[in-house]
Tab-separated table of C-alpha atoms in Angstrom:
chain	number	residue	atom	x	y	z
A	1	MET	CA	-6.853	16.117	-18.571
A	2	ALA	CA	-6.273	15.843	-14.849
A	3	GLU	CA	-7.898	12.461	-14.356
A	4	HIS	CA	-5.858	10.959	-17.142
A	5	LEU	CA	-2.629	12.416	-15.771
A	6	ALA	CA	-3.525	11.144	-12.319
A	7	SER	CA	-4.252	7.679	-13.577
A	8	ILE	CA	-1.000	7.332	-15.472
A	9	PHE	CA	1.228	9.132	-12.961
A	10	GLY	CA	3.539	6.535	-11.455
A	11	THR	CA	1.459	3.677	-12.792
A	12	GLU	CA	2.825	0.342	-13.878
A	13	LYS	CA	1.345	-0.623	-17.187
A	14	ASP	CA	0.783	-4.248	-16.284
A	15	ARG	CA	-2.875	-4.886	-16.965
A	16	VAL	CA	-2.721	-8.625	-16.532
A	17	ASN	CA	-1.077	-9.622	-13.261
A	18	CYS	CA	-2.133	-8.438	-9.842
A	19	PRO	CA	0.867	-6.756	-8.201
A	20	PHE	CA	-0.645	-7.025	-4.733
A	21	TYR	CA	-0.979	-10.774	-4.970
A	22	PHE	CA	2.425	-11.184	-6.563
A	23	LYS	CA	4.250	-9.000	-4.056
A	24	ILE	CA	2.289	-9.353	-0.832
A	25	GLY	CA	0.410	-12.593	-1.392
A	26	ALA	CA	-2.922	-11.070	-0.403
A	27	CYS	CA	-5.247	-9.001	-2.561
A	28	ARG	CA	-8.324	-7.280	-1.194
A	29	HIS	CA	-10.386	-8.466	-4.140
A	30	GLY	CA	-9.471	-12.098	-3.648
A	31	ASP	CA	-10.885	-14.356	-6.321
A	32	ARG	CA	-12.916	-11.498	-7.772
A	33	CYS	CA	-9.803	-9.568	-8.743
A	34	SER	CA	-9.795	-8.291	-12.300
A	35	ARG	CA	-6.167	-9.242	-12.651
A	36	LEU	CA	-4.453	-12.568	-12.646
A	37	HIS	CA	-3.392	-14.233	-9.414
A	38	ASN	CA	-0.675	-16.650	-10.409
A	39	LYS	CA	-0.987	-19.152	-7.608
A	40	PRO	CA	2.275	-21.085	-7.381
A	41	SER	CA	2.007	-24.859	-7.531
A	42	VAL	CA	4.986	-25.064	-5.230
A	43	SER	CA	6.827	-22.477	-3.148
A	44	PRO	CA	9.026	-22.347	-0.042
A	45	THR	CA	6.499	-19.932	1.472
A	46	LEU	CA	3.122	-20.886	2.904
A	47	LEU	CA	0.255	-18.575	3.810
A	48	LEU	CA	-2.025	-19.501	6.699
A	49	SER	CA	-4.923	-17.113	6.151
A	50	ASN	CA	-6.452	-15.199	9.062
A	51	MET	CA	-4.954	-17.642	11.524
A	52	TYR	CA	-3.962	-15.252	14.304
A	53	LEU	CA	-7.102	-14.209	16.191
A	54	ARG	CA	-6.258	-10.794	17.549
A	55	PRO	CA	-8.119	-9.964	20.776
A	56	ASP	CA	-8.920	-6.444	19.519
A	57	MET	CA	-10.817	-7.414	16.401
A	58	ILE	CA	-12.883	-4.244	16.053
A	59	THR	CA	-10.870	-1.364	17.474
A	60	PRO	CA	-7.138	-1.420	18.186
A	61	GLY	CA	-6.530	-1.896	21.895
A	62	ILE	CA	-10.217	-2.527	22.745
A	63	ASP	CA	-11.765	-5.968	23.157
A	64	ALA	CA	-15.148	-7.088	21.842
A	65	GLN	CA	-16.900	-5.908	25.033
A	66	GLY	CA	-15.400	-2.445	24.773
A	67	ASN	CA	-12.849	-2.789	27.557
A	68	PRO	CA	-9.253	-1.662	27.070
A	69	ILE	CA	-6.742	-4.489	26.758
A	70	ASP	CA	-3.322	-4.338	28.348
A	71	PRO	CA	-0.775	-4.079	25.506
A	72	GLU	CA	1.588	-6.340	27.429
A	73	LYS	CA	-1.104	-9.002	27.671
A	74	ILE	CA	-1.742	-8.730	23.933
A	75	GLN	CA	1.970	-9.174	23.297
A	76	ALA	CA	2.215	-12.131	25.700
A	77	ASP	CA	-0.771	-13.861	24.070
A	78	PHE	CA	0.706	-13.157	20.659
A	79	GLU	CA	4.071	-14.645	21.593
A	80	ASP	CA	2.324	-17.754	22.913
A	81	PHE	CA	0.581	-18.067	19.553
A	82	TYR	CA	3.825	-17.451	17.669
A	83	GLU	CA	5.682	-20.108	19.653
A	84	ASP	CA	2.792	-22.560	19.178
A	85	ILE	CA	2.854	-22.112	15.424
A	86	PHE	CA	6.632	-22.140	15.213
A	87	GLU	CA	6.950	-25.410	17.113
A	88	GLU	CA	4.283	-27.121	15.027
A	89	LEU	CA	5.708	-25.910	11.712
A	90	SER	CA	9.256	-26.852	12.722
A	91	LYS	CA	8.253	-30.500	12.497
A	92	TYR	CA	8.148	-30.293	8.703
A	93	GLY	CA	11.383	-28.479	8.026
A	94	GLU	CA	13.715	-25.632	8.779
A	95	ILE	CA	11.945	-22.291	9.082
A	96	GLU	CA	13.666	-19.326	7.474
A	97	SER	CA	11.143	-16.779	8.708
A	98	LEU	CA	7.706	-16.561	10.265
A	99	HIS	CA	5.658	-13.377	9.818
A	100	VAL	CA	2.299	-12.575	11.396
A	101	CYS	CA	0.323	-9.631	10.018
A	102	ASP	CA	-0.939	-6.897	12.306
A	103	ASN	CA	-3.208	-5.521	9.558
A	104	PHE	CA	-6.940	-5.025	9.992
A	105	ALA	CA	-8.227	-5.468	6.439
A	106	ASP	CA	-10.177	-8.685	5.887
A	107	HIS	CA	-7.750	-10.066	3.348
A	108	MET	CA	-4.745	-9.640	5.635
A	109	ILE	CA	-5.939	-9.764	9.248
A	110	GLY	CA	-4.053	-12.409	11.170
A	111	ASN	CA	-2.273	-13.819	8.118
A	112	VAL	CA	0.687	-16.044	8.966
A	113	TYR	CA	3.491	-16.402	6.438
A	114	VAL	CA	6.053	-19.134	7.017
A	115	GLN	CA	9.070	-19.451	4.759
A	116	PHE	CA	10.880	-22.770	4.796
A	117	ARG	CA	14.388	-23.415	3.633
A	118	GLU	CA	13.234	-25.929	1.008
A	119	GLU	CA	10.150	-26.184	-1.166
A	120	ASP	CA	9.531	-29.804	-0.272
A	121	GLN	CA	9.444	-28.865	3.404
A	122	ALA	CA	6.713	-26.352	2.660
A	123	ALA	CA	4.852	-28.945	0.586
A	124	ARG	CA	5.061	-31.420	3.451
A	125	ALA	CA	3.738	-28.824	5.885
A	126	LEU	CA	0.877	-27.918	3.551
A	127	GLN	CA	-0.145	-31.548	3.277
A	128	ALA	CA	0.027	-32.060	7.027
A	129	LEU	CA	-1.919	-28.909	7.906
A	130	THR	CA	-4.727	-29.302	5.380
A	131	GLY	CA	-7.951	-30.267	7.096
A	132	ARG	CA	-6.710	-29.478	10.589
A	133	TYR	CA	-8.011	-26.976	13.103
A	134	TYR	CA	-6.523	-24.336	15.366
A	135	SER	CA	-8.528	-22.668	18.151
A	136	GLY	CA	-11.620	-24.363	16.798
A	137	ARG	CA	-11.246	-22.917	13.332
A	138	PRO	CA	-10.070	-24.687	10.171
A	139	ILE	CA	-6.556	-23.893	8.999
A	140	ILE	CA	-6.612	-22.377	5.508
A	141	VAL	CA	-3.179	-23.026	4.041
A	142	GLU	CA	-1.804	-22.414	0.541
A	143	PHE	CA	1.451	-21.773	-1.271
A	144	SER	CA	2.293	-18.098	-1.376
A	145	PRO	CA	4.157	-16.244	-4.141
A	146	VAL	CA	5.945	-14.027	-1.614
A	147	SER	CA	9.679	-14.644	-1.730
A	148	ASP	CA	11.154	-11.346	-0.551
A	149	PHE	CA	9.495	-10.110	2.611
A	150	ARG	CA	11.428	-6.880	2.445
A	151	GLU	CA	9.329	-5.969	-0.574
A	152	ALA	CA	6.099	-7.050	1.079
A	153	THR	CA	6.395	-5.292	4.426
A	154	CYS	CA	5.477	-1.696	5.128
A	155	ARG	CA	8.592	0.294	5.940
A	156	GLN	CA	6.660	3.166	7.390
A	157	TYR	CA	5.013	0.838	9.876
A	158	GLU	CA	8.438	-0.235	11.098
A	159	GLU	CA	9.272	3.444	11.548
A	160	ASN	CA	5.907	3.998	13.285
A	161	SER	CA	4.854	6.462	10.639
A	162	CYS	CA	2.328	4.592	8.497
A	163	ASN	CA	-0.703	6.799	7.914
A	164	ARG	CA	-2.857	3.959	6.688
A	165	GLY	CA	-2.953	2.239	10.064
A	166	GLY	CA	-4.356	-1.270	10.113
A	167	TYR	CA	-5.841	-0.908	6.634
A	168	CYS	CA	-2.516	-0.562	4.860
A	169	ASN	CA	-2.151	-2.999	1.979
A	170	PHE	CA	1.453	-3.780	2.841
A	171	MET	CA	2.287	-6.165	5.652
A	172	HIS	CA	2.372	-4.758	9.147
A	173	VAL	CA	4.451	-7.495	10.717
A	174	LYS	CA	3.897	-8.031	14.418
A	175	GLU	CA	7.235	-8.365	16.184
A	176	ILE	CA	8.202	-10.842	18.886
A	177	GLY	CA	10.535	-10.100	21.755
A	178	ARG	CA	14.259	-10.636	21.579
A	179	ASP	CA	14.265	-13.498	24.085
A	180	LEU	CA	11.714	-15.507	22.133
A	181	ARG	CA	13.519	-14.798	18.872
A	182	LYS	CA	16.802	-16.009	20.298
A	183	ARG	CA	15.143	-19.130	21.663
A	184	LEU	CA	13.372	-20.040	18.420
A	185	PHE	CA	15.770	-18.966	15.681
A	186	GLY	CA	19.087	-19.097	17.539
A	187	HIS	CA	18.842	-22.843	18.038
A	188	LEU	CA	18.208	-23.453	14.340
A	189	HIS	CA	21.199	-21.397	13.318
A	190	ARG	CA	23.446	-23.192	15.797
A	191	SER	CA	22.309	-26.594	14.585
A	192	ARG	CA	22.851	-25.508	10.994
A	193	ARG	CA	26.401	-24.493	11.807
A	194	SER	CA	27.192	-28.052	12.894
A	195	HIS	CA	26.276	-29.501	9.496
A	196	SER	CA	29.306	-30.883	7.688
A	197	HIS	CA	27.868	-29.781	4.364
A	198	GLY	CA	27.203	-26.292	5.676
A	199	ARG	CA	26.117	-23.544	3.329
A	200	SER	CA	28.493	-20.912	2.088
A	201	ARG	CA	26.490	-18.160	3.751
A	202	SER	CA	27.703	-17.719	7.301
A	203	PRO	CA	24.981	-18.455	9.855
A	204	SER	CA	24.075	-15.903	12.471
A	205	PRO	CA	21.677	-16.020	15.420
A	206	TYR	CA	20.397	-12.629	14.316
A	207	HIS	CA	20.120	-13.385	10.614
A	208	TYR	CA	16.420	-12.589	10.710
A	209	ARG	CA	16.910	-9.300	12.535
A	210	ARG	CA	19.875	-8.314	10.404
A	211	ASP	CA	17.763	-8.546	7.264
A	212	TYR	CA	15.450	-6.008	8.804
A	213	ASP	CA	18.263	-3.761	9.976
A	214	ARG	CA	19.847	-3.679	6.539
A	215	ARG	CA	16.650	-2.361	5.034
A	216	SER	CA	16.803	1.107	3.603
A	217	SER	CA	15.181	3.642	5.877
A	218	SER	CA	14.538	6.125	3.116
A	219	ARG	CA	10.921	6.315	2.108
A	220	SER	CA	10.540	6.266	-1.625
A	221	ARG	CA	7.482	7.819	-3.139
A	222	ASP	CA	6.913	4.645	-5.099
A	223	HIS	CA	6.325	2.815	-1.868
A	224	ASP	CA	3.809	5.435	-0.782
A	225	ASP	CA	2.001	5.207	-4.078
A	226	TYR	CA	1.986	1.448	-3.907
A	227	TYR	CA	-0.194	1.027	-0.868
A	228	ARG	CA	-2.139	4.274	-0.926
A	229	GLY	CA	-5.026	2.814	-2.846
A	230	GLY	CA	-6.465	-0.614	-2.652
A	231	SER	CA	-9.030	-0.900	-5.364
A	232	HIS	CA	-8.479	-2.067	-8.894
A	233	ASP	CA	-10.576	0.023	-11.225
A	234	TYR	CA	-11.710	-1.788	-14.301
A	235	TYR	CA	-14.532	-1.518	-16.764
A	236	ARG	CA	-17.198	-4.180	-16.926
A	237	GLY	CA	-20.040	-4.015	-19.392
A	238	GLY	CA	-23.602	-4.255	-18.192
A	239	SER	CA	-25.841	-2.069	-16.120
A	240	ARG	CA	-25.322	1.648	-15.842
A	241	ARG	CA	-24.736	1.496	-12.110
A	242	SER	CA	-22.187	-1.241	-12.554
A	243	SER	CA	-20.222	0.696	-15.124
A	244	GLU	CA	-20.286	3.769	-12.934
A	245	ARG	CA	-18.735	1.817	-10.089
A	246	HIS	CA	-16.116	0.043	-12.145
A	247	ARG	CA	-15.054	2.656	-14.660
A	248	SER	CA	-11.628	1.830	-15.954
A	249	SER	CA	-8.657	4.074	-15.374
A	250	TYR	CA	-6.924	2.608	-18.389
A	251	ASP	CA	-9.393	3.483	-21.146
A	252	SER	CA	-8.309	5.701	-23.972
A	253	ASP	CA	-9.251	9.355	-23.806
A	254	GLY	CA	-12.143	8.815	-26.181
A	255	SER	CA	-13.834	6.045	-24.285
A	256	ARG	CA	-13.129	7.768	-20.999
A	257	ARG	CA	-14.940	10.852	-22.205
A	258	ARG	CA	-17.876	8.773	-23.370
A	259	HIS	CA	-18.111	6.933	-20.060
A	260	ARG	CA	-17.975	10.094	-18.047
A	261	SER	CA	-20.769	11.776	-19.967
A	262	ARG	CA	-22.950	8.729	-19.454
A	263	THR	CA	-22.211	7.968	-15.825
A	264	ARG	CA	-21.303	11.323	-14.317
A	265	SER	CA	-21.635	11.362	-10.565
A	266	PRO	CA	-23.370	14.434	-9.100
A	267	VAL	CA	-20.567	15.004	-6.599
A	268	ARG	CA	-17.888	14.977	-9.265
A	269	ASP	CA	-16.949	18.269	-10.860
A	270	GLY	CA	-16.395	18.117	-14.560
A	271	SER	CA	-13.283	19.635	-15.967
A	272	GLU	CA	-15.248	22.587	-17.370
A	273	GLU	CA	-17.033	23.314	-14.100
A	274	ARG	CA	-13.784	23.165	-12.181
A	275	ARG	CA	-12.020	25.539	-14.540
A	276	ALA	CA	-14.982	27.898	-14.410
A	277	GLN	CA	-14.854	27.868	-10.612
A	278	ILE	CA	-11.163	28.683	-10.621
A	279	GLU	CA	-11.741	31.405	-13.191
A	280	GLN	CA	-14.347	32.882	-10.853
A	281	TRP	CA	-11.915	32.740	-7.937
A	282	ASN	CA	-9.350	34.468	-10.121
A	283	ARG	CA	-11.827	37.213	-10.995
A	284	GLU	CA	-12.892	37.705	-7.373
A	285	ARG	CA	-9.269	37.998	-6.344
A	286	GLU	CA	-8.426	40.502	-9.077
A	287	ALA	CA	-11.525	42.538	-8.211
A	288	ALA	CA	-10.481	42.645	-4.561
A	289	GLN	CA	-7.034	43.905	-5.538
A	290	VAL	CA	-8.364	46.847	-7.567
B	1	MET	CA	-8.880	20.002	-23.281
B	2	ALA	CA	-5.687	18.058	-22.789
B	3	ARG	CA	-3.619	19.431	-19.957
B	4	ASN	CA	-0.125	20.658	-20.658
B	5	PRO	CA	2.217	18.640	-18.413
B	6	THR	CA	4.975	21.241	-18.430
B	7	ARG	CA	2.589	23.834	-16.991
B	8	THR	CA	1.122	21.412	-14.461
B	9	VAL	CA	2.426	20.931	-10.959
B	10	TYR	CA	2.024	17.708	-9.003
B	11	ILE	CA	1.334	18.213	-5.283
B	12	GLY	CA	1.816	15.185	-3.045
B	13	ASN	CA	1.348	14.174	0.586
B	14	LEU	CA	-1.949	16.053	0.869
B	15	ASP	CA	-4.041	15.582	3.979
B	16	GLU	CA	-7.600	14.589	3.218
B	17	LYS	CA	-8.900	17.769	4.855
B	18	VAL	CA	-7.291	19.975	2.210
B	19	THR	CA	-9.893	21.470	-0.097
B	20	GLU	CA	-9.503	22.979	-3.544
B	21	ARG	CA	-10.054	26.458	-2.143
B	22	ILE	CA	-7.347	26.118	0.511
B	23	LEU	CA	-4.911	24.786	-2.038
B	24	TYR	CA	-5.892	27.495	-4.518
B	25	GLU	CA	-5.123	30.263	-2.026
B	26	ILE	CA	-1.617	28.878	-1.594
B	27	LEU	CA	-0.926	28.118	-5.226
B	28	ILE	CA	-1.815	31.589	-6.523
B	29	GLN	CA	1.266	33.099	-4.847
B	30	PRO	CA	3.615	32.521	-7.811
B	31	GLY	CA	1.053	33.225	-10.517
B	32	ARG	CA	-2.340	32.638	-12.048
B	33	VAL	CA	-3.848	29.170	-11.645
B	34	VAL	CA	-5.842	27.903	-14.615
B	35	ASP	CA	-6.976	24.512	-13.319
B	36	LEU	CA	-6.831	22.595	-10.057
B	37	CYS	CA	-7.814	18.975	-9.484
B	38	ILE	CA	-7.794	16.799	-6.372
B	39	PRO	CA	-8.550	13.220	-7.502
B	40	ARG	CA	-10.717	11.106	-5.257
B	41	ASP	CA	-11.046	7.370	-4.777
B	42	LYS	CA	-14.043	6.112	-6.713
B	43	GLU	CA	-15.167	3.689	-4.039
B	44	THR	CA	-14.696	5.737	-0.893
B	45	SER	CA	-14.766	9.310	-2.256
B	46	CYS	CA	-11.762	10.059	-0.077
B	47	PRO	CA	-9.060	12.259	-1.598
B	48	LYS	CA	-6.209	10.172	-2.910
B	49	GLY	CA	-3.659	12.415	-1.253
B	50	TYR	CA	-2.300	14.336	-4.215
B	51	ALA	CA	-3.348	17.089	-6.598
B	52	PHE	CA	-2.560	18.628	-9.960
B	53	ALA	CA	-2.564	22.353	-10.641
B	54	GLU	CA	-2.124	24.009	-14.012
B	55	TYR	CA	-0.561	27.453	-14.287
B	56	GLU	CA	-0.744	29.922	-17.138
B	57	THR	CA	2.873	29.451	-18.211
B	58	GLU	CA	5.729	27.008	-17.787
B	59	GLU	CA	7.834	29.633	-16.042
B	60	ILE	CA	5.207	30.114	-13.349
B	61	ALA	CA	4.965	26.349	-12.830
B	62	GLN	CA	8.722	25.955	-12.480
B	63	TYR	CA	8.896	28.918	-10.128
B	64	ALA	CA	6.092	27.419	-8.025
B	65	VAL	CA	7.989	24.167	-7.600
B	66	GLN	CA	11.127	26.018	-6.529
B	67	LEU	CA	9.177	28.321	-4.240
B	68	PHE	CA	7.124	25.696	-2.445
B	69	SER	CA	9.309	22.587	-2.280
B	70	GLY	CA	9.872	21.553	1.301
B	71	LEU	CA	8.268	24.663	2.769
B	72	VAL	CA	4.492	24.247	2.679
B	73	ARG	CA	2.920	22.422	5.592
B	74	LEU	CA	-0.822	21.710	5.784
B	75	TYR	CA	-2.525	19.840	8.632
B	76	GLY	CA	0.841	18.617	9.819
B	77	LYS	CA	2.045	17.305	6.474
B	78	THR	CA	4.792	18.820	4.360
B	79	LEU	CA	3.600	18.958	0.769
B	80	LYS	CA	5.681	17.631	-2.105
B	81	PHE	CA	5.909	19.550	-5.360
B	82	ALA	CA	7.095	18.492	-8.795
B	83	ILE	CA	6.483	19.307	-12.423
B	84	SER	CA	3.896	16.839	-13.642
B	85	GLY	CA	5.164	14.044	-15.832
B	86	GLN	CA	8.770	14.282	-14.701
B	87	ASP	CA	9.176	10.980	-12.926
B	88	LYS	CA	11.612	11.027	-10.071
B	89	PRO	CA	14.277	8.329	-10.126
B	90	SER	CA	13.239	5.487	-7.867
B	91	SER	CA	15.385	4.824	-4.835
B	92	ASN	CA	14.507	1.158	-5.211
B	93	GLY	CA	14.852	0.093	-8.804
B	94	ASN	CA	13.160	-3.229	-8.180
B	95	ASN	CA	9.989	-1.712	-6.846
B	96	PRO	CA	7.603	-1.004	-9.699
B	97	ARG	CA	5.530	2.101	-9.165
B	98	ILE	CA	1.986	0.912	-8.912
B	99	GLN	CA	-0.944	3.074	-8.064
B	100	TRP	CA	-4.598	2.196	-7.849
């Protein structure tokens, strides 16, 4: 059965935890997700949801009035925002990394991820930021389960080859210029070097960049499969229309067959119809060859 | 009605403009195609970007994979071919293969 093969091909069999929330910290279903979002009670990483207000909210490169925006102006405004956020967050602790999402989907647009060196620094920042405003909008801050940003970011985006564009479910991290990076992160690394109880890992002004450079450039199919879809299919009892929309991909063959006969969509070919069509194509082709 | 995985070929990296008929015309080169399926997303009805095709025999399926791998290009995308059910080793062992 093709649908069954498709549903199990390359599928993790975890039916409980949401892999998008666990890995990327943002799930398109949010609180309505059919799988568990294990929200950490403490974490070195904070998520500031939808904080970056991109000037091209509707169409990339076009502002709300329909006029083209200069990409250099977008980048300059973005770096102002980045520096703003970095300076404010630095008050609460040492920042390991600060990522801003370039994605368009509602659950990821403008998300800011800040990873502190210590959990208590992140907790302090969360407490300080709760209830405050930025650009006239409340700051929505929470602990994030993301610990390895290499797993959460979209490699194809970094290679400029992501087909999903702004609606990819992996992070499209907006990059800052080298000068700003040196100014913000270089200082921290130099000050860390002066600590008498310095860490065993050797500090580097380009630690952040080096992590990116070390990343494997090969594109594994698993990565492609991971972000290709975005919806969790699950079965929920109730009205016919509801079950049609939320049919589960994980039912056994028996229940899948039953569901399909009850809720068949007119645009969907059944297995028998499809085979009959192919059989007809085969016959037409053989007739043409005679 | 269960499909035989050893006779079924997985086709990946499909552009959404590829129809069953187009794919059928290509896939019949090595032998007779018994079944062809392009799964679609339930919410958006967009093709998910891959397909499964069943041939009459295992030999035809294996020959198809050898014949087509790396050579078929549709709408600017090079298609991937594999025997269905034979999982490729992951280049990143930590990354679970998750598909929705």
